[in-house]
mmCIF file of C-alpha atoms in Angstrom:
data_model
loop_
_atom_site.group_PDB
_atom_site.id
_atom_site.type_symbol
_atom_site.label_atom_id
_atom_site.label_comp_id
_atom_site.label_asym_id
_atom_site.label_seq_id
_atom_site.Cartn_x
_atom_site.Cartn_y
_atom_site.Cartn_z
ATOM 1 C CA UNK A 1 34.717 -26.272 4.105
ATOM 2 C CA UNK A 2 32.311 -23.414 4.404
ATOM 3 C CA UNK A 3 33.047 -20.930 7.235
ATOM 4 C CA UNK A 4 30.290 -19.242 8.720
ATOM 5 C CA UNK A 5 28.725 -17.982 11.742
ATOM 6 C CA UNK A 6 27.817 -15.075 14.066
ATOM 7 C CA UNK A 7 29.492 -11.884 14.400
ATOM 8 C CA UNK A 8 28.611 -8.408 16.108
ATOM 9 C CA UNK A 9 29.654 -4.867 15.358
ATOM 10 C CA UNK A 10 29.631 -2.071 18.045
ATOM 11 C CA UNK A 11 27.034 0.293 16.502
ATOM 12 C CA UNK A 12 26.250 2.850 19.496
ATOM 13 C CA UNK A 13 27.431 3.538 22.852
ATOM 14 C CA UNK A 14 26.536 6.150 25.755
ATOM 15 C CA UNK A 15 27.810 7.093 28.941
ATOM 16 C CA UNK A 16 25.446 7.576 31.981
ATOM 17 C CA UNK A 17 25.786 9.838 34.880
ATOM 18 C CA UNK A 18 23.461 7.616 37.060
ATOM 19 C CA UNK A 19 25.763 5.958 39.443
ATOM 20 C CA UNK A 20 26.818 2.264 39.242
ATOM 21 C CA UNK A 21 24.409 -0.097 40.858
ATOM 22 C CA UNK A 22 27.452 -1.875 42.429
ATOM 23 C CA UNK A 23 30.262 0.703 43.502
ATOM 24 C CA UNK A 24 27.513 3.564 43.309
ATOM 25 C CA UNK A 25 30.587 5.771 41.286
ATOM 26 C CA UNK A 26 28.699 8.141 39.151
ATOM 27 C CA UNK A 27 29.708 9.116 35.487
ATOM 28 C CA UNK A 28 30.971 5.610 35.433
ATOM 29 C CA UNK A 29 28.767 3.529 33.365
ATOM 30 C CA UNK A 30 28.914 2.962 29.358
ATOM 31 C CA UNK A 31 26.245 1.351 27.532
ATOM 32 C CA UNK A 32 27.200 -0.452 24.197
ATOM 33 C CA UNK A 33 25.104 -1.487 21.662
ATOM 34 C CA UNK A 34 25.952 -4.291 19.457
ATOM 35 C CA UNK A 35 24.696 -5.417 16.155
ATOM 36 C CA UNK A 36 24.962 -8.989 15.522
ATOM 37 C CA UNK A 37 25.087 -10.661 12.069
ATOM 38 C CA UNK A 38 25.235 -14.167 10.377
ATOM 39 C CA UNK A 39 28.415 -14.293 7.994
ATOM 40 C CA UNK A 40 29.810 -16.758 5.585
ATOM 41 C CA UNK A 41 33.403 -16.522 5.102
ATOM 42 C CA UNK A 42 33.471 -13.463 7.033
ATOM 43 C CA UNK A 43 30.967 -11.549 4.783
ATOM 44 C CA UNK A 44 27.979 -10.590 6.343
ATOM 45 C CA UNK A 45 24.780 -12.014 5.154
ATOM 46 C CA UNK A 46 22.328 -10.573 7.290
ATOM 47 C CA UNK A 47 21.531 -9.060 10.604
ATOM 48 C CA UNK A 48 20.119 -11.114 13.416
ATOM 49 C CA UNK A 49 19.489 -8.602 16.146
ATOM 50 C CA UNK A 50 20.983 -6.650 18.414
ATOM 51 C CA UNK A 51 22.306 -7.202 21.862
ATOM 52 C CA UNK A 52 24.533 -4.918 24.384
ATOM 53 C CA UNK A 53 26.049 -4.746 27.817
ATOM 54 C CA UNK A 54 26.711 -2.004 30.686
ATOM 55 C CA UNK A 55 30.445 -1.656 31.793
ATOM 56 C CA UNK A 56 31.473 0.509 34.862
ATOM 57 C CA UNK A 57 34.650 2.152 34.410
ATOM 58 C CA UNK A 58 35.758 2.042 38.219
ATOM 59 C CA UNK A 59 34.827 -1.360 39.348
ATOM 60 C CA UNK A 60 34.767 -3.223 35.960
ATOM 61 C CA UNK A 61 30.787 -4.895 36.470
ATOM 62 C CA UNK A 62 29.663 -5.975 33.316
ATOM 63 C CA UNK A 63 25.938 -6.338 33.094
ATOM 64 C CA UNK A 64 23.894 -7.692 30.024
ATOM 65 C CA UNK A 65 20.361 -6.246 29.874
ATOM 66 C CA UNK A 66 18.472 -8.913 31.881
ATOM 67 C CA UNK A 67 20.868 -7.977 34.652
ATOM 68 C CA UNK A 68 20.455 -4.275 34.688
ATOM 69 C CA UNK A 69 18.393 -2.475 37.325
ATOM 70 C CA UNK A 70 15.041 -1.090 35.797
ATOM 71 C CA UNK A 71 16.550 2.412 35.430
ATOM 72 C CA UNK A 72 19.496 1.572 33.757
ATOM 73 C CA UNK A 73 17.677 -1.317 31.450
ATOM 74 C CA UNK A 74 15.400 1.660 30.255
ATOM 75 C CA UNK A 75 18.411 3.758 29.332
ATOM 76 C CA UNK A 76 19.715 0.939 27.435
ATOM 77 C CA UNK A 77 16.316 0.159 25.673
ATOM 78 C CA UNK A 78 16.575 3.978 24.373
ATOM 79 C CA UNK A 79 19.885 3.752 23.231
ATOM 80 C CA UNK A 80 19.092 0.431 20.934
ATOM 81 C CA UNK A 81 16.238 1.899 19.631
ATOM 82 C CA UNK A 82 18.515 4.934 18.262
ATOM 83 C CA UNK A 83 21.381 2.450 16.851
ATOM 84 C CA UNK A 84 20.717 1.608 13.210
ATOM 85 C CA UNK A 85 21.898 -1.460 11.188
ATOM 86 C CA UNK A 86 25.081 -0.589 9.437
ATOM 87 C CA UNK A 87 24.516 -0.697 5.531
ATOM 88 C CA UNK A 88 27.335 -3.308 5.431
ATOM 89 C CA UNK A 89 25.653 -6.072 6.914
ATOM 90 C CA UNK A 90 23.590 -6.586 4.315
ATOM 91 C CA UNK A 91 26.737 -6.766 1.746
ATOM 92 C CA UNK A 92 26.164 -10.600 1.504
ATOM 93 C CA UNK A 93 22.601 -10.187 0.587
ATOM 94 C CA UNK A 94 23.459 -7.531 -2.057
ATOM 95 C CA UNK A 95 26.223 -10.047 -3.414
ATOM 96 C CA UNK A 96 23.576 -12.814 -3.552
ATOM 97 C CA UNK A 97 21.115 -10.811 -5.442
ATOM 98 C CA UNK A 98 23.473 -9.079 -7.781
ATOM 99 C CA UNK A 99 24.546 -12.695 -8.420
ATOM 100 C CA UNK A 100 20.831 -13.811 -9.199
ATOM 101 C CA UNK A 101 20.118 -10.942 -11.347
ATOM 102 C CA UNK A 102 23.561 -11.751 -13.333
ATOM 103 C CA UNK A 103 22.393 -15.256 -13.710
ATOM 104 C CA UNK A 104 19.028 -14.094 -15.060
ATOM 105 C CA UNK A 105 20.589 -11.734 -17.910
ATOM 106 C CA UNK A 106 23.235 -14.501 -18.799
ATOM 107 C CA UNK A 107 20.283 -17.288 -18.951
ATOM 108 C CA UNK A 108 18.142 -14.807 -21.105
ATOM 109 C CA UNK A 109 21.142 -13.970 -23.800
ATOM 110 C CA UNK A 110 21.850 -17.755 -23.919
ATOM 111 C CA UNK A 111 18.068 -18.458 -24.757
ATOM 112 C CA UNK A 112 18.196 -15.570 -27.371
ATOM 113 C CA UNK A 113 21.373 -16.912 -29.119
ATOM 114 C CA UNK A 114 20.157 -20.581 -29.005
ATOM 115 C CA UNK A 115 16.646 -19.412 -30.473
ATOM 116 C CA UNK A 116 18.774 -17.721 -33.060
ATOM 117 C CA UNK A 117 21.643 -20.124 -34.239
ATOM 118 C CA UNK A 118 18.796 -23.250 -33.998
ATOM 119 C CA UNK A 119 17.281 -21.619 -37.107
ATOM 120 C CA UNK A 120 20.477 -21.486 -39.376
ATOM 121 C CA UNK A 121 22.612 -24.324 -37.725
ATOM 122 C CA UNK A 122 26.351 -24.846 -39.285
ATOM 123 C CA UNK A 123 28.709 -27.711 -39.676
ATOM 124 C CA UNK A 124 30.789 -27.872 -36.578
ATOM 125 C CA UNK A 125 28.400 -25.847 -34.333
ATOM 126 C CA UNK A 126 28.109 -27.998 -30.614
ATOM 127 C CA UNK A 127 24.945 -28.428 -29.103
ATOM 128 C CA UNK A 128 24.632 -29.190 -25.429
ATOM 129 C CA UNK A 129 21.630 -31.463 -24.926
ATOM 130 C CA UNK A 130 19.878 -32.663 -21.744
ATOM 131 C CA UNK A 131 18.966 -36.226 -21.821
ATOM 132 C CA UNK A 132 16.427 -38.415 -20.055
ATOM 133 C CA UNK A 133 17.447 -38.683 -16.238
ATOM 134 C CA UNK A 134 19.066 -35.824 -15.729
ATOM 135 C CA UNK A 135 22.124 -36.654 -18.214
ATOM 136 C CA UNK A 136 23.908 -33.995 -20.684
ATOM 137 C CA UNK A 137 26.019 -34.603 -23.567
ATOM 138 C CA UNK A 138 27.216 -32.885 -27.040
ATOM 139 C CA UNK A 139 26.006 -33.162 -30.413
ATOM 140 C CA UNK A 140 28.411 -32.007 -33.189
ATOM 141 C CA UNK A 141 26.865 -30.705 -36.237
ATOM 142 C CA UNK A 142 28.260 -33.320 -39.426
ATOM 143 C CA UNK A 143 26.185 -31.582 -41.878
ATOM 144 C CA UNK A 144 22.930 -29.586 -42.891
ATOM 145 C CA UNK A 145 20.756 -30.802 -45.923
ATOM 146 C CA UNK A 146 17.461 -28.737 -46.597
ATOM 147 C CA UNK A 147 15.879 -29.040 -43.150
ATOM 148 C CA UNK A 148 17.157 -31.756 -41.745
ATOM 149 C CA UNK A 149 20.499 -31.378 -39.469
ATOM 150 C CA UNK A 150 22.950 -34.180 -38.974
ATOM 151 C CA UNK A 151 24.692 -34.783 -35.922
ATOM 152 C CA UNK A 152 27.390 -36.682 -34.567
ATOM 153 C CA UNK A 153 26.972 -37.726 -30.806
ATOM 154 C CA UNK A 154 29.585 -37.499 -28.002
ATOM 155 C CA UNK A 155 30.968 -40.662 -26.891
ATOM 156 C CA UNK A 156 30.327 -39.444 -22.991
ATOM 157 C CA UNK A 157 27.522 -38.286 -20.591
ATOM 158 C CA UNK A 158 27.696 -36.185 -17.674
ATOM 159 C CA UNK A 159 25.418 -36.147 -14.891
ATOM 160 C CA UNK A 160 25.582 -32.598 -14.080
ATOM 161 C CA UNK A 161 25.367 -29.600 -16.563
ATOM 162 C CA UNK A 162 28.794 -28.262 -15.557
ATOM 163 C CA UNK A 163 30.528 -31.223 -16.710
ATOM 164 C CA UNK A 164 29.719 -30.524 -20.283
ATOM 165 C CA UNK A 165 32.693 -28.177 -20.380
ATOM 166 C CA UNK A 166 34.704 -31.325 -19.453
ATOM 167 C CA UNK A 167 33.125 -33.132 -22.310
ATOM 168 C CA UNK A 168 34.146 -30.173 -24.688
ATOM 169 C CA UNK A 169 37.685 -30.257 -23.658
ATOM 170 C CA UNK A 170 38.033 -33.838 -24.628
ATOM 171 C CA UNK A 171 37.974 -32.354 -28.230
ATOM 172 C CA UNK A 172 36.816 -33.779 -31.478
ATOM 173 C CA UNK A 173 37.691 -37.403 -30.625
ATOM 174 C CA UNK A 174 34.905 -37.485 -28.099
ATOM 175 C CA UNK A 175 32.444 -37.772 -30.760
ATOM 176 C CA UNK A 176 31.467 -41.050 -32.946
ATOM 177 C CA UNK A 177 32.251 -40.618 -36.084
ATOM 178 C CA UNK A 178 30.798 -43.840 -37.203
ATOM 179 C CA UNK A 179 26.912 -43.111 -36.732
ATOM 180 C CA UNK A 180 25.142 -40.021 -37.367
ATOM 181 C CA UNK A 181 21.675 -38.663 -36.413
ATOM 182 C CA UNK A 182 19.412 -36.768 -38.335
ATOM 183 C CA UNK A 183 16.798 -34.060 -36.691
ATOM 184 C CA UNK A 184 14.619 -31.675 -38.661
ATOM 185 C CA UNK A 185 14.936 -28.175 -37.408
ATOM 186 C CA UNK A 186 11.331 -27.944 -36.051
ATOM 187 C CA UNK A 187 12.274 -31.121 -33.949
ATOM 188 C CA UNK A 188 15.124 -28.889 -32.733
ATOM 189 C CA UNK A 189 12.941 -25.883 -31.781
ATOM 190 C CA UNK A 190 10.603 -28.264 -30.025
ATOM 191 C CA UNK A 191 13.585 -29.590 -27.931
ATOM 192 C CA UNK A 192 14.250 -25.973 -27.396
ATOM 193 C CA UNK A 193 10.826 -25.116 -26.143
ATOM 194 C CA UNK A 194 11.073 -28.252 -23.648
ATOM 195 C CA UNK A 195 14.852 -26.873 -22.399
ATOM 196 C CA UNK A 196 16.464 -29.960 -23.865
ATOM 197 C CA UNK A 197 18.682 -27.629 -25.837
ATOM 198 C CA UNK A 198 20.975 -26.144 -23.100
ATOM 199 C CA UNK A 199 23.473 -23.903 -25.260
ATOM 200 C CA UNK A 200 24.660 -23.835 -28.930
ATOM 201 C CA UNK A 201 28.801 -23.490 -29.440
ATOM 202 C CA UNK A 202 29.693 -21.808 -32.662
ATOM 203 C CA UNK A 203 33.742 -21.186 -33.411
#
């Protein structure tokens, strides 16, 4: 369950000397500007505009901007322009950006690793393979003879890339040892160029 919604933070206040439009008491009005923001799991993602009210400390009248008389509305608008958006209202956005950067760096390192290992495969290397129709499975290197790499294929497939870890956790018995498949190193390089090799696990 994803918890999301809107919240607001008080960012600017000001006391006015002018009389309250309701009780006419002077120096009793407090203007408040609140910055609204969207959140997910209570983590601010991005700001979504400002709002605010005036409150009379004497008669307790509360007015929203569209209810304020012209002079009070002008004071509120001036205060609103001075109110700055708190940096922490972008916390979620910063986290998302950092997450994207981390994923990009991780994928780049994985691509470099695969590009290196694919040229010198070894027995028991496990290749994470993307099949047709968005299915995924594992191939385990049985042996390397000259330019040909022979694999045992896993007995199972998964519809999601994240499911490859579950296949790996099934251990060696999940591979079909009765049949081997041979691929030239050039074929493996071509598969990698087509993003059909997700990763290579070398123990």
